[in-house]
Amino acid sequence: MKKIRKPGKKDKRFFFIEAMGCPKNLVEAEVVAGSLITSGYGISFDPDKADVYIICTCGFLPSARNEAAESIANAVAWKAQKPKRTIAVAGCLLNHAEIGNFKQHFPEVDLWVPVNDTARIPGLLNGGDISSDSNGITFLADENHVRMQFTLPHVAYLKISDGCNNRCAYCAIPSLRGALRSRNIAGIVTEAKQLIANGVKELVVIAQDLTAFGQDHPEKGENAAKLLRALDSIEGEFVLRLLYTHPAHYTEEFIDAVAESSHILPYLDMPLQHISDRILKAMNRHIDRSGIEELLTRLRKRIPGLTLRTTFITGLPGETDGEFEELYQFAKKWKFDRFGVFSYAPEPGTPAAEMPDQIPVEIADARAKKLLNAQISRMKRQQKKLVGTTVKAIFDYVDEESGWGIARSASDAPDIDSVIYFEPDEIHLPGDFITLEINGAAGTDLTAVIVQ
């Protein structure tokens, strides 16, 4: 392993970091950056001025691995300019079945950092040894890890657990991230208070499966509902947004905690993946169509003004034209406020990859396109109906090129959903909660004016 001299006052070293994939991976990149800064490194947002190039990869889908390969190739070209530069690759890719191919293809990489060593990169750069993974993936970022926040100052992600025990047939997350590992409520609340004290107005609570929180340690008596109650009890002007819930893990206690909260936004992200009972069983989703529809009915009845976001997968092996049509009609019936669609892609080591009757990619893609286009058309019609109404929103930033203010309502998660364009004034600043009157629709986005 290449040994790097520990930075001193006269030869401070700088790192450039690239975070790929989901918000959960972004949190890990923030932890990596925090560990380096507290170890004496400086951060550079220009790779040409950096000595160390760090890539926090995503390995979840073929497209993500292709993106990782492209980024590593860019780093290799960067290193070729000055051979004493250092490349470190971390993240989910390190636990993917294809990691051997990456290591063989990119021998210029100095350091391949397993998930368990995420917060140990400074020591590894100085010649430290890689940790043993004999106990599996155990790393879990918590309130004791320093994070350098890469999001807007008033928005932060609050990662409450890592790993997953659901074992969906198509998903490689358990092999990439390990088994479910929940933090403790007291530590999460401590971190939330620190973020709020630092000016965060929107805390986005994230996990592989938020609703499974605490199930790995039932003896502690902690669960997702109790966590939400504890977070809601924090004083201050802020909101909580919940991402990544599983329909099979909703409880009345959880629904009540959301419905009765003064800080939790009426927004639930709940990937359903499909609706055909046969497909749901093949996916190992632990719920059937009747259970899903009963839950949707309860949620819309219990939580006024609820925005429901979901995702679907088309082209699971054996999916028939009739099963896709069932999914298409289901989405049409329930009129989800937001949703995304993925074409199934076989992941090495997952049960679905070994299933018979694999669907041709072009068929899976065509089904995904049809489903998504129908949703976009529905959403455009729904957005037009909002013209003339007023909404409370959070002011994110001012676009430098157009001069427009960019805001989001309760219905829109950062970097995922729609935005609202408005003409900013001299009173309100980014991070403020503002009231907007919607005066137009621009595709799936909106335009508005500030209500004084």
XYZ file of N, CA and C in Angstrom, residues 179-387:
627
model
N -26.633 -6.421 7.060
C -27.903 -6.571 7.760
C -28.313 -5.255 8.414
N -29.588 -5.165 8.788
C -30.114 -3.959 9.427
C -29.344 -3.632 10.700
N -28.934 -2.369 10.807
C -28.245 -1.869 11.997
C -28.858 -0.528 12.368
N -29.629 -0.513 13.449
C -30.314 0.715 13.875
C -29.487 1.468 14.904
N -29.495 2.786 14.783
C -28.904 3.617 15.825
C -29.842 3.651 17.021
N -29.422 4.323 18.094
C -30.332 4.479 19.238
C -31.014 5.840 19.158
N -32.213 5.910 19.685
C -33.027 7.125 19.575
C -32.330 8.327 20.196
N -31.711 8.133 21.363
C -31.063 9.260 22.043
C -29.987 9.883 21.164
N -29.186 9.051 20.498
C -28.124 9.572 19.640
C -28.667 10.294 18.419
N -29.742 9.766 17.850
C -30.353 10.406 16.681
C -30.906 11.775 17.063
N -31.557 11.850 18.220
C -32.112 13.121 18.686
C -30.989 14.129 18.933
N -29.885 13.660 19.504
C -28.737 14.542 19.735
C -28.231 15.131 18.421
N -28.084 14.275 17.401
C -27.619 14.768 16.107
C -28.624 15.726 15.487
N -29.910 15.406 15.598
C -30.943 16.283 15.046
C -30.888 17.659 15.696
N -30.722 17.701 16.999
C -30.644 18.980 17.711
C -29.430 19.780 17.260
N -28.309 19.088 17.030
C -27.106 19.776 16.566
C -27.335 20.394 15.186
N -27.969 19.641 14.298
C -28.227 20.142 12.950
C -29.178 21.335 12.978
N -30.219 21.245 13.786
C -31.183 22.343 13.904
C -30.505 23.583 14.489
N -29.652 23.376 15.490
C -28.928 24.502 16.092
C -28.007 25.174 15.085
N -27.570 24.406 14.081
C -26.690 24.952 13.047
C -27.455 25.577 11.889
N -28.773 25.658 12.006
C -29.559 26.355 11.002
C -30.369 25.483 10.061
N -30.386 24.181 10.283
C -31.166 23.300 9.408
C -32.649 23.491 9.676
N -33.413 23.651 8.608
C -34.856 23.834 8.716
C -35.636 22.608 8.223
N -34.996 21.799 7.382
C -35.647 20.592 6.877
C -34.724 19.401 7.107
N -35.150 18.517 7.994
C -34.419 17.287 8.271
C -35.073 16.162 7.484
N -34.313 15.535 6.611
C -34.839 14.441 5.803
C -34.370 13.133 6.434
N -35.303 12.417 7.028
C -34.985 11.181 7.749
C -34.869 10.045 6.737
N -33.711 9.362 6.723
C -33.467 8.349 5.708
C -32.946 7.049 6.313
N -33.177 5.963 5.582
C -32.693 4.624 5.922
C -32.958 3.748 4.712
N -32.427 2.545 4.706
C -32.820 1.607 3.650
C -34.302 1.278 3.789
N -34.767 1.165 5.030
C -36.182 0.948 5.345
C -36.454 1.629 6.665
N -36.939 2.847 6.598
C -37.185 3.641 7.801
C -38.136 2.946 8.767
N -39.169 2.296 8.215
C -40.185 1.662 9.057
C -39.671 0.435 9.798
N -38.518 -0.102 9.410
C -37.950 -1.269 10.099
C -37.050 -0.855 11.261
N -36.920 0.433 11.495
C -36.036 0.917 12.560
C -36.313 0.184 13.878
N -35.243 -0.302 14.492
C -35.355 -0.957 15.799
C -35.645 -2.437 15.755
N -36.013 -2.971 14.597
C -36.368 -4.391 14.524
C -35.170 -5.307 14.745
N -33.969 -4.793 14.587
C -32.769 -5.603 14.812
C -32.463 -5.764 16.295
N -33.040 -4.897 17.144
C -32.829 -4.997 18.590
C -34.162 -4.822 19.321
N -35.067 -5.781 19.179
C -36.392 -5.638 19.812
C -36.323 -5.526 21.328
N -35.238 -6.049 21.921
C -35.110 -5.986 23.374
C -34.978 -4.556 23.882
N -34.572 -3.628 23.016
C -34.440 -2.228 23.427
C -35.788 -1.519 23.514
N -36.785 -2.072 22.853
C -38.112 -1.446 22.871
C -38.204 -0.184 22.038
N -37.256 0.020 21.109
C -37.284 1.210 20.253
C -37.835 0.841 18.881
N -38.634 1.727 18.325
C -39.173 1.502 16.983
C -39.322 2.836 16.259
N -39.765 2.765 15.007
C -39.856 3.977 14.195
C -40.835 4.990 14.772
N -41.953 4.508 15.299
C -42.955 5.421 15.858
C -42.391 6.191 17.051
N -41.685 5.490 17.930
C -41.100 6.158 19.096
C -40.022 7.147 18.670
N -39.279 6.798 17.633
C -38.269 7.726 17.128
C -38.923 9.004 16.606
N -40.002 8.859 15.839
C -40.678 10.043 15.292
C -41.239 10.917 16.405
N -41.801 10.298 17.423
C -42.310 11.079 18.568
C -41.174 11.864 19.225
N -40.017 11.222 19.368
C -38.878 11.887 20.018
C -38.375 13.053 19.172
N -38.291 12.852 17.865
C -37.847 13.938 16.983
C -38.858 15.076 16.958
N -40.122 14.725 16.986
C -41.169 15.745 16.952
C -41.176 16.599 18.219
N -40.650 16.049 19.302
C -40.646 16.790 20.571
C -39.565 17.862 20.627
N -38.650 17.862 19.671
C -37.604 18.885 19.639
C -38.237 20.240 19.339
N -37.832 21.245 20.072
C -38.380 22.580 19.865
C -37.667 23.284 18.711
N -38.389 24.162 18.042
C -37.785 24.941 16.977
C -38.646 24.978 15.731
N -38.269 25.857 14.797
C -38.981 25.981 13.529
C -38.265 25.115 12.492
N -38.762 23.920 12.322
C -38.171 22.996 11.359
C -39.224 21.980 10.960
N -38.941 21.264 9.875
C -39.846 20.210 9.431
C -39.051 18.919 9.258
N -39.761 17.803 9.338
C -39.186 16.477 9.131
C -39.812 15.855 7.894
N -38.989 15.304 7.031
C -39.484 14.607 5.841
C -39.006 13.154 5.913
N -39.892 12.224 5.608
C -39.575 10.802 5.728
C -39.395 10.165 4.351
N -38.244 9.545 4.139
C -37.979 8.846 2.882
C -37.734 7.359 3.137
N -38.178 6.540 2.203
C -37.913 5.103 2.186
C -38.637 4.342 3.303
N -39.932 4.161 3.145
C -40.705 3.314 4.053
C -41.160 2.072 3.294
N -41.467 1.009 4.020
C -41.870 -0.268 3.417
C -43.322 -0.545 3.791
N -44.185 -0.843 2.809
C -45.617 -1.014 3.116
C -45.916 -2.148 4.094
N -45.042 -3.147 4.154
C -45.301 -4.280 5.050
C -44.994 -3.958 6.511
N -44.337 -2.825 6.766
C -43.883 -2.517 8.124
C -44.623 -1.346 8.766
N -45.679 -0.869 8.128
C -46.466 0.202 8.741
C -47.270 -0.357 9.910
N -47.330 0.401 11.001
C -48.157 0.050 12.159
C -49.082 1.223 12.468
N -50.118 0.957 13.223
C -51.014 2.045 13.636
C -50.258 3.082 14.456
N -49.316 2.604 15.262
C -48.517 3.511 16.083
C -47.700 4.454 15.199
N -47.145 3.920 14.109
C -46.359 4.738 13.185
C -47.246 5.757 12.484
N -48.390 5.301 11.987
C -49.313 6.205 11.286
C -49.789 7.314 12.218
N -50.096 6.968 13.459
C -50.521 7.981 14.434
C -49.414 9.000 14.689
N -48.165 8.522 14.771
C -47.052 9.434 15.031
C -46.918 10.457 13.906
N -47.130 10.022 12.677
C -47.069 10.944 11.548
C -48.255 11.894 11.565
N -49.447 11.341 11.754
C -50.673 12.146 11.682
C -50.749 13.197 12.788
N -50.216 12.897 13.942
C -50.346 13.775 15.106
C -49.155 14.709 15.291
N -48.174 14.626 14.416
C -46.953 15.410 14.570
C -47.163 16.877 14.208
N -46.377 17.722 14.821
C -46.397 19.145 14.477
C -45.240 19.513 13.548
N -44.313 18.571 13.335
C -43.156 18.852 12.489
C -43.062 17.963 11.257
N -43.658 16.775 11.291
C -43.538 15.844 10.170
C -44.441 16.292 9.021
N -43.843 16.447 7.852
C -44.617 16.849 6.680
C -45.552 15.719 6.238
N -46.717 16.061 5.688
C -47.635 15.030 5.179
C -47.132 14.489 3.837
N -46.022 13.782 3.906
C -45.333 13.274 2.709
C -44.733 11.928 3.084
N -45.115 10.890 2.356
C -44.576 9.564 2.629
C -44.043 8.953 1.338
N -42.805 8.507 1.403
C -42.176 7.820 0.283
C -42.265 6.325 0.569
N -43.035 5.601 -0.236
C -43.305 4.193 0.024
C -43.202 3.386 -1.272
N -42.015 2.903 -1.613
C -41.875 2.088 -2.825
C -42.757 0.834 -2.746
N -43.652 0.701 -3.711
C -44.547 -0.469 -3.755
C -44.006 -1.542 -4.697
N -43.284 -1.131 -5.719
C -42.592 -1.994 -6.683
C -43.508 -2.720 -7.667
N -44.663 -3.217 -7.212
C -45.614 -3.852 -8.133
C -46.934 -4.002 -7.389
N -47.936 -4.565 -8.072
C -49.230 -4.779 -7.417
C -49.786 -6.169 -7.685
N -49.278 -6.864 -8.695
C -49.709 -8.234 -8.953
C -49.291 -9.133 -7.788
N -50.226 -9.895 -7.254
C -49.904 -10.765 -6.120
C -48.780 -11.751 -6.458
N -48.809 -12.302 -7.667
C -47.767 -13.258 -8.032
C -46.398 -12.585 -8.097
N -46.355 -11.387 -8.675
C -45.087 -10.663 -8.762
C -44.618 -10.241 -7.374
N -45.521 -9.750 -6.546
C -45.151 -9.345 -5.185
C -44.565 -10.521 -4.404
N -45.143 -11.697 -4.573
C -44.619 -12.880 -3.894
C -43.255 -13.250 -4.447
N -43.105 -13.186 -5.773
C -41.808 -13.484 -6.384
C -40.744 -12.486 -5.925
N -41.163 -11.246 -5.695
C -40.241 -10.213 -5.214
C -39.899 -10.376 -3.737
N -40.655 -11.197 -3.022
C -40.497 -11.374 -1.569
C -40.784 -10.071 -0.822
N -41.916 -9.445 -1.175
C -42.265 -8.147 -0.608
C -43.071 -8.236 0.686
N -43.477 -9.422 1.097
C -44.144 -9.624 2.390
C -45.494 -8.914 2.512
N -46.116 -8.623 1.382
C -47.432 -7.995 1.393
C -48.102 -8.275 0.050
N -49.447 -8.308 0.047
C -50.157 -8.538 -1.209
C -50.970 -7.304 -1.588
N -51.692 -7.415 -2.710
C -52.431 -6.260 -3.209
C -53.462 -5.766 -2.204
N -54.198 -6.672 -1.600
C -55.237 -6.242 -0.656
C -54.629 -5.496 0.524
N -53.473 -5.975 0.995
C -52.806 -5.293 2.100
C -52.340 -3.905 1.716
N -51.835 -3.766 0.479
C -51.380 -2.458 -0.006
C -52.554 -1.493 -0.132
N -53.627 -1.940 -0.720
C -54.766 -1.038 -0.928
C -55.426 -0.663 0.392
N -55.453 -1.585 1.333
C -56.011 -1.259 2.650
C -55.140 -0.214 3.344
N -53.808 -0.342 3.201
C -52.895 0.630 3.802
C -53.045 1.998 3.148
N -53.125 2.039 1.829
C -53.284 3.313 1.132
C -54.562 4.021 1.569
N -55.629 3.259 1.723
C -56.900 3.840 2.171
C -56.768 4.439 3.564
N -56.120 3.706 4.463
C -55.930 4.191 5.835
C -55.089 5.458 5.852
N -54.014 5.466 5.090
C -53.115 6.624 5.104
C -53.812 7.882 4.605
N -54.544 7.763 3.519
C -55.210 8.946 2.972
C -56.349 9.425 3.865
N -56.938 8.522 4.601
C -58.002 8.900 5.526
C -57.439 9.527 6.793
N -56.309 9.001 7.242
C -55.747 9.411 8.537
C -54.897 10.676 8.444
N -54.251 10.921 7.285
C -53.321 12.043 7.172
C -53.829 13.011 6.111
N -54.489 14.084 6.513
C -55.042 15.056 5.548
C -53.946 15.671 4.676
N -54.254 15.840 3.397
C -53.309 16.485 2.493
C -52.064 15.673 2.202
N -52.139 14.362 2.400
C -50.963 13.510 2.242
C -50.473 13.462 0.791
N -49.166 13.631 0.616
C -48.510 13.380 -0.662
C -47.889 11.988 -0.594
N -48.271 11.126 -1.525
C -47.726 9.770 -1.573
C -46.763 9.659 -2.753
N -45.530 9.300 -2.450
C -44.545 9.016 -3.493
C -44.269 7.518 -3.489
N -44.133 6.929 -4.668
C -43.811 5.514 -4.746
C -42.893 5.260 -5.935
N -42.412 4.024 -6.037
C -41.660 3.580 -7.205
C -42.169 2.207 -7.615
N -42.033 1.910 -8.900
C -42.426 0.611 -9.433
C -41.282 0.038 -10.259
N -41.285 -1.280 -10.378
C -40.314 -1.992 -11.199
C -41.062 -2.749 -12.279
N -40.657 -2.547 -13.513
C -41.251 -3.293 -14.623
C -40.254 -4.328 -15.136
N -40.775 -5.444 -15.635
C -39.918 -6.431 -16.273
C -39.277 -7.450 -15.368
N -39.804 -7.647 -14.127
C -39.283 -8.733 -13.306
C -39.460 -10.034 -14.094
N -38.518 -10.969 -13.990
C -38.652 -12.215 -14.748
C -40.045 -12.825 -14.630
N -40.621 -13.143 -15.790
C -41.936 -13.770 -15.816
C -43.101 -12.811 -15.836
N -42.856 -11.481 -15.735
C -43.957 -10.519 -15.751
C -44.684 -10.609 -17.098
N -45.975 -10.902 -17.035
C -46.763 -11.031 -18.257
C -47.344 -9.683 -18.664
N -47.863 -9.646 -19.885
C -48.546 -8.435 -20.339
C -49.715 -8.114 -19.418
N -50.416 -9.156 -18.967
C -51.561 -8.949 -18.085
C -51.157 -8.401 -16.734
N -50.030 -8.866 -16.197
C -49.561 -8.374 -14.889
C -49.080 -6.934 -14.995
N -48.458 -6.588 -16.120
C -48.087 -5.191 -16.301
C -49.337 -4.326 -16.432
N -50.338 -4.795 -17.147
C -51.569 -4.028 -17.307
C -52.252 -3.826 -15.961
N -52.182 -4.836 -15.096
C -52.742 -4.703 -13.743
C -52.030 -3.577 -12.994
N -50.711 -3.523 -13.119
C -49.934 -2.456 -12.488
C -50.311 -1.101 -13.068
N -50.431 -1.036 -14.383
C -50.765 0.217 -15.066
C -52.117 0.747 -14.591
N -53.109 -0.120 -14.513
C -54.443 0.294 -14.079
C -54.468 0.655 -12.601
N -53.678 -0.037 -11.802
C -53.578 0.276 -10.376
C -53.042 1.692 -10.182
N -51.958 2.031 -10.900
C -51.386 3.374 -10.792
C -52.389 4.431 -11.247
N -53.145 4.108 -12.281
C -54.163 5.026 -12.783
C -55.269 5.228 -11.752
N -55.664 4.154 -11.073
C -56.742 4.213 -10.083
C -56.342 5.056 -8.870
N -55.126 4.859 -8.367
C -54.751 5.489 -7.102
C -54.164 6.877 -7.259
N -53.830 7.268 -8.477
C -53.385 8.645 -8.741
C -52.312 9.110 -7.746
N -51.197 8.415 -7.745
C -50.104 8.789 -6.839
C -49.599 10.189 -7.188
N -49.228 10.928 -6.149
C -48.786 12.308 -6.351
C -47.426 12.370 -7.037
N -46.563 11.453 -6.681
C -45.221 11.401 -7.248
C -44.848 9.938 -7.419
N -44.221 9.582 -8.535
C -43.598 8.259 -8.569
C -42.547 8.132 -9.650
N -41.657 7.163 -9.441
C -40.622 6.845 -10.395
C -40.768 5.398 -10.821
N -40.142 5.052 -11.941
C -40.218 3.695 -12.474
C -38.813 3.232 -12.861
N -38.506 1.988 -12.525
C -37.241 1.381 -12.903
C -37.499 0.145 -13.748
N -36.712 -0.024 -14.781
C -36.718 -1.281 -15.526
C -35.869 -2.283 -14.739
N -36.378 -3.494 -14.595
C -35.631 -4.506 -13.853
C -34.290 -4.796 -14.532
N -33.244 -4.881 -13.712
C -31.914 -5.268 -14.184
C -31.388 -6.349 -13.244
N -31.001 -7.506 -13.758
C -30.535 -8.595 -12.885
C -29.261 -8.233 -12.146
N -29.258 -8.451 -10.828
C -28.097 -8.190 -9.997
C -27.452 -9.514 -9.604
N -26.156 -9.677 -9.819
C -25.480 -10.935 -9.476
C -25.698 -11.306 -8.007
N -26.022 -12.565 -7.771
C -26.177 -13.049 -6.403
C -27.571 -12.905 -5.828
N -28.480 -12.278 -6.571
C -29.860 -12.138 -6.081
C -30.728 -13.255 -6.652
N -31.766 -13.669 -5.932
C -32.648 -14.725 -6.436
C -33.269 -14.414 -7.784
N -33.649 -13.153 -8.004
C -34.309 -12.795 -9.256
C -33.399 -13.000 -10.463
N -32.101 -12.856 -10.265
C -31.169 -13.031 -11.379
C -31.148 -14.469 -11.883
N -31.569 -15.410 -11.026
C -31.571 -16.825 -11.393
C -32.952 -17.307 -11.816
N -33.933 -16.422 -11.808
C -35.291 -16.826 -12.171
C -35.390 -17.123 -13.670
N -36.272 -18.059 -14.041
C -36.498 -18.304 -15.465
C -37.327 -17.178 -16.082
N -37.441 -17.202 -17.384
C -38.283 -16.254 -18.123
C -37.842 -14.810 -17.917
N -36.545 -14.571 -18.049
C -36.045 -13.201 -17.974
C -36.653 -12.381 -19.112
N -37.104 -11.185 -18.789
C -37.767 -10.314 -19.765
C -36.719 -9.545 -20.567
N -36.847 -9.505 -21.888
C -35.908 -8.695 -22.680
C -35.887 -7.239 -22.208
N -34.720 -6.641 -22.233
C -34.553 -5.271 -21.741
C -35.472 -4.302 -22.477
N -35.615 -4.480 -23.778
C -36.435 -3.533 -24.536
C -37.905 -3.601 -24.112
N -38.379 -4.771 -23.687
C -39.765 -4.884 -23.222
C -39.913 -4.224 -21.856
N -38.966 -4.503 -20.952
C -39.005 -3.882 -19.618
C -38.943 -2.362 -19.737
N -38.077 -1.861 -20.624
C -37.949 -0.414 -20.810
C -39.226 0.191 -21.392
N -39.841 -0.504 -22.348
C -41.066 0.020 -22.968
C -42.187 0.097 -21.943
N -42.282 -0.912 -21.077
C -43.301 -0.886 -20.031
C -43.041 0.249 -19.047
N -41.786 0.431 -18.683
C -41.442 1.522 -17.754
C -41.782 2.873 -18.364
N -41.470 3.039 -19.632
C -41.749 4.305 -20.310
C -43.247 4.586 -20.364
N -44.041 3.564 -20.668
C -45.490 3.739 -20.738
C -46.054 4.138 -19.375
N -45.583 3.476 -18.332
C -46.072 3.757 -16.980
C -45.675 5.166 -16.543
N -44.431 5.531 -16.805
C -43.944 6.843 -16.377
C -44.601 7.964 -17.176
N -44.786 7.777 -18.465
C -45.427 8.813 -19.280
C -46.851 9.090 -18.812
N -47.565 8.021 -18.442
C -48.923 8.202 -17.926
C -48.907 8.999 -16.624
N -47.922 8.722 -15.773
C -47.809 9.442 -14.509
C -47.485 10.913 -14.750
N -46.567 11.189 -15.657
C -46.198 12.580 -15.948
C -47.409 13.356 -16.461
N -48.205 12.731 -17.314
C -49.415 13.399 -17.827
C -50.388 13.689 -16.696
N -50.580 12.711 -15.795
C -51.476 12.918 -14.643
C -50.963 14.040 -13.757
N -49.654 14.034 -13.533
C -49.077 15.033 -12.640
C -49.178 16.427 -13.226
N -48.995 16.564 -14.540
C -49.143 17.880 -15.174
C -50.558 18.409 -14.991
N -51.538 17.531 -15.156
C -52.934 17.960 -14.960
C -53.174 18.373 -13.514
N -52.589 17.610 -12.588
C -52.776 17.920 -11.174
C -52.102 19.239 -10.814
N -50.927 19.491 -11.359
C -50.223 20.743 -11.073
C -51.016 21.951 -11.557
N -51.664 21.831 -12.706
C -52.467 22.934 -13.225
C -53.633 23.266 -12.304
N -54.147 22.266 -11.605
C -55.256 22.495 -10.685
C -54.841 23.324 -9.470
N -53.536 23.434 -9.241
C -53.044 24.191 -8.090
C -52.970 25.692 -8.361
N -53.111 26.085 -9.616
C -53.069 27.514 -9.951
C -54.191 28.247 -9.209
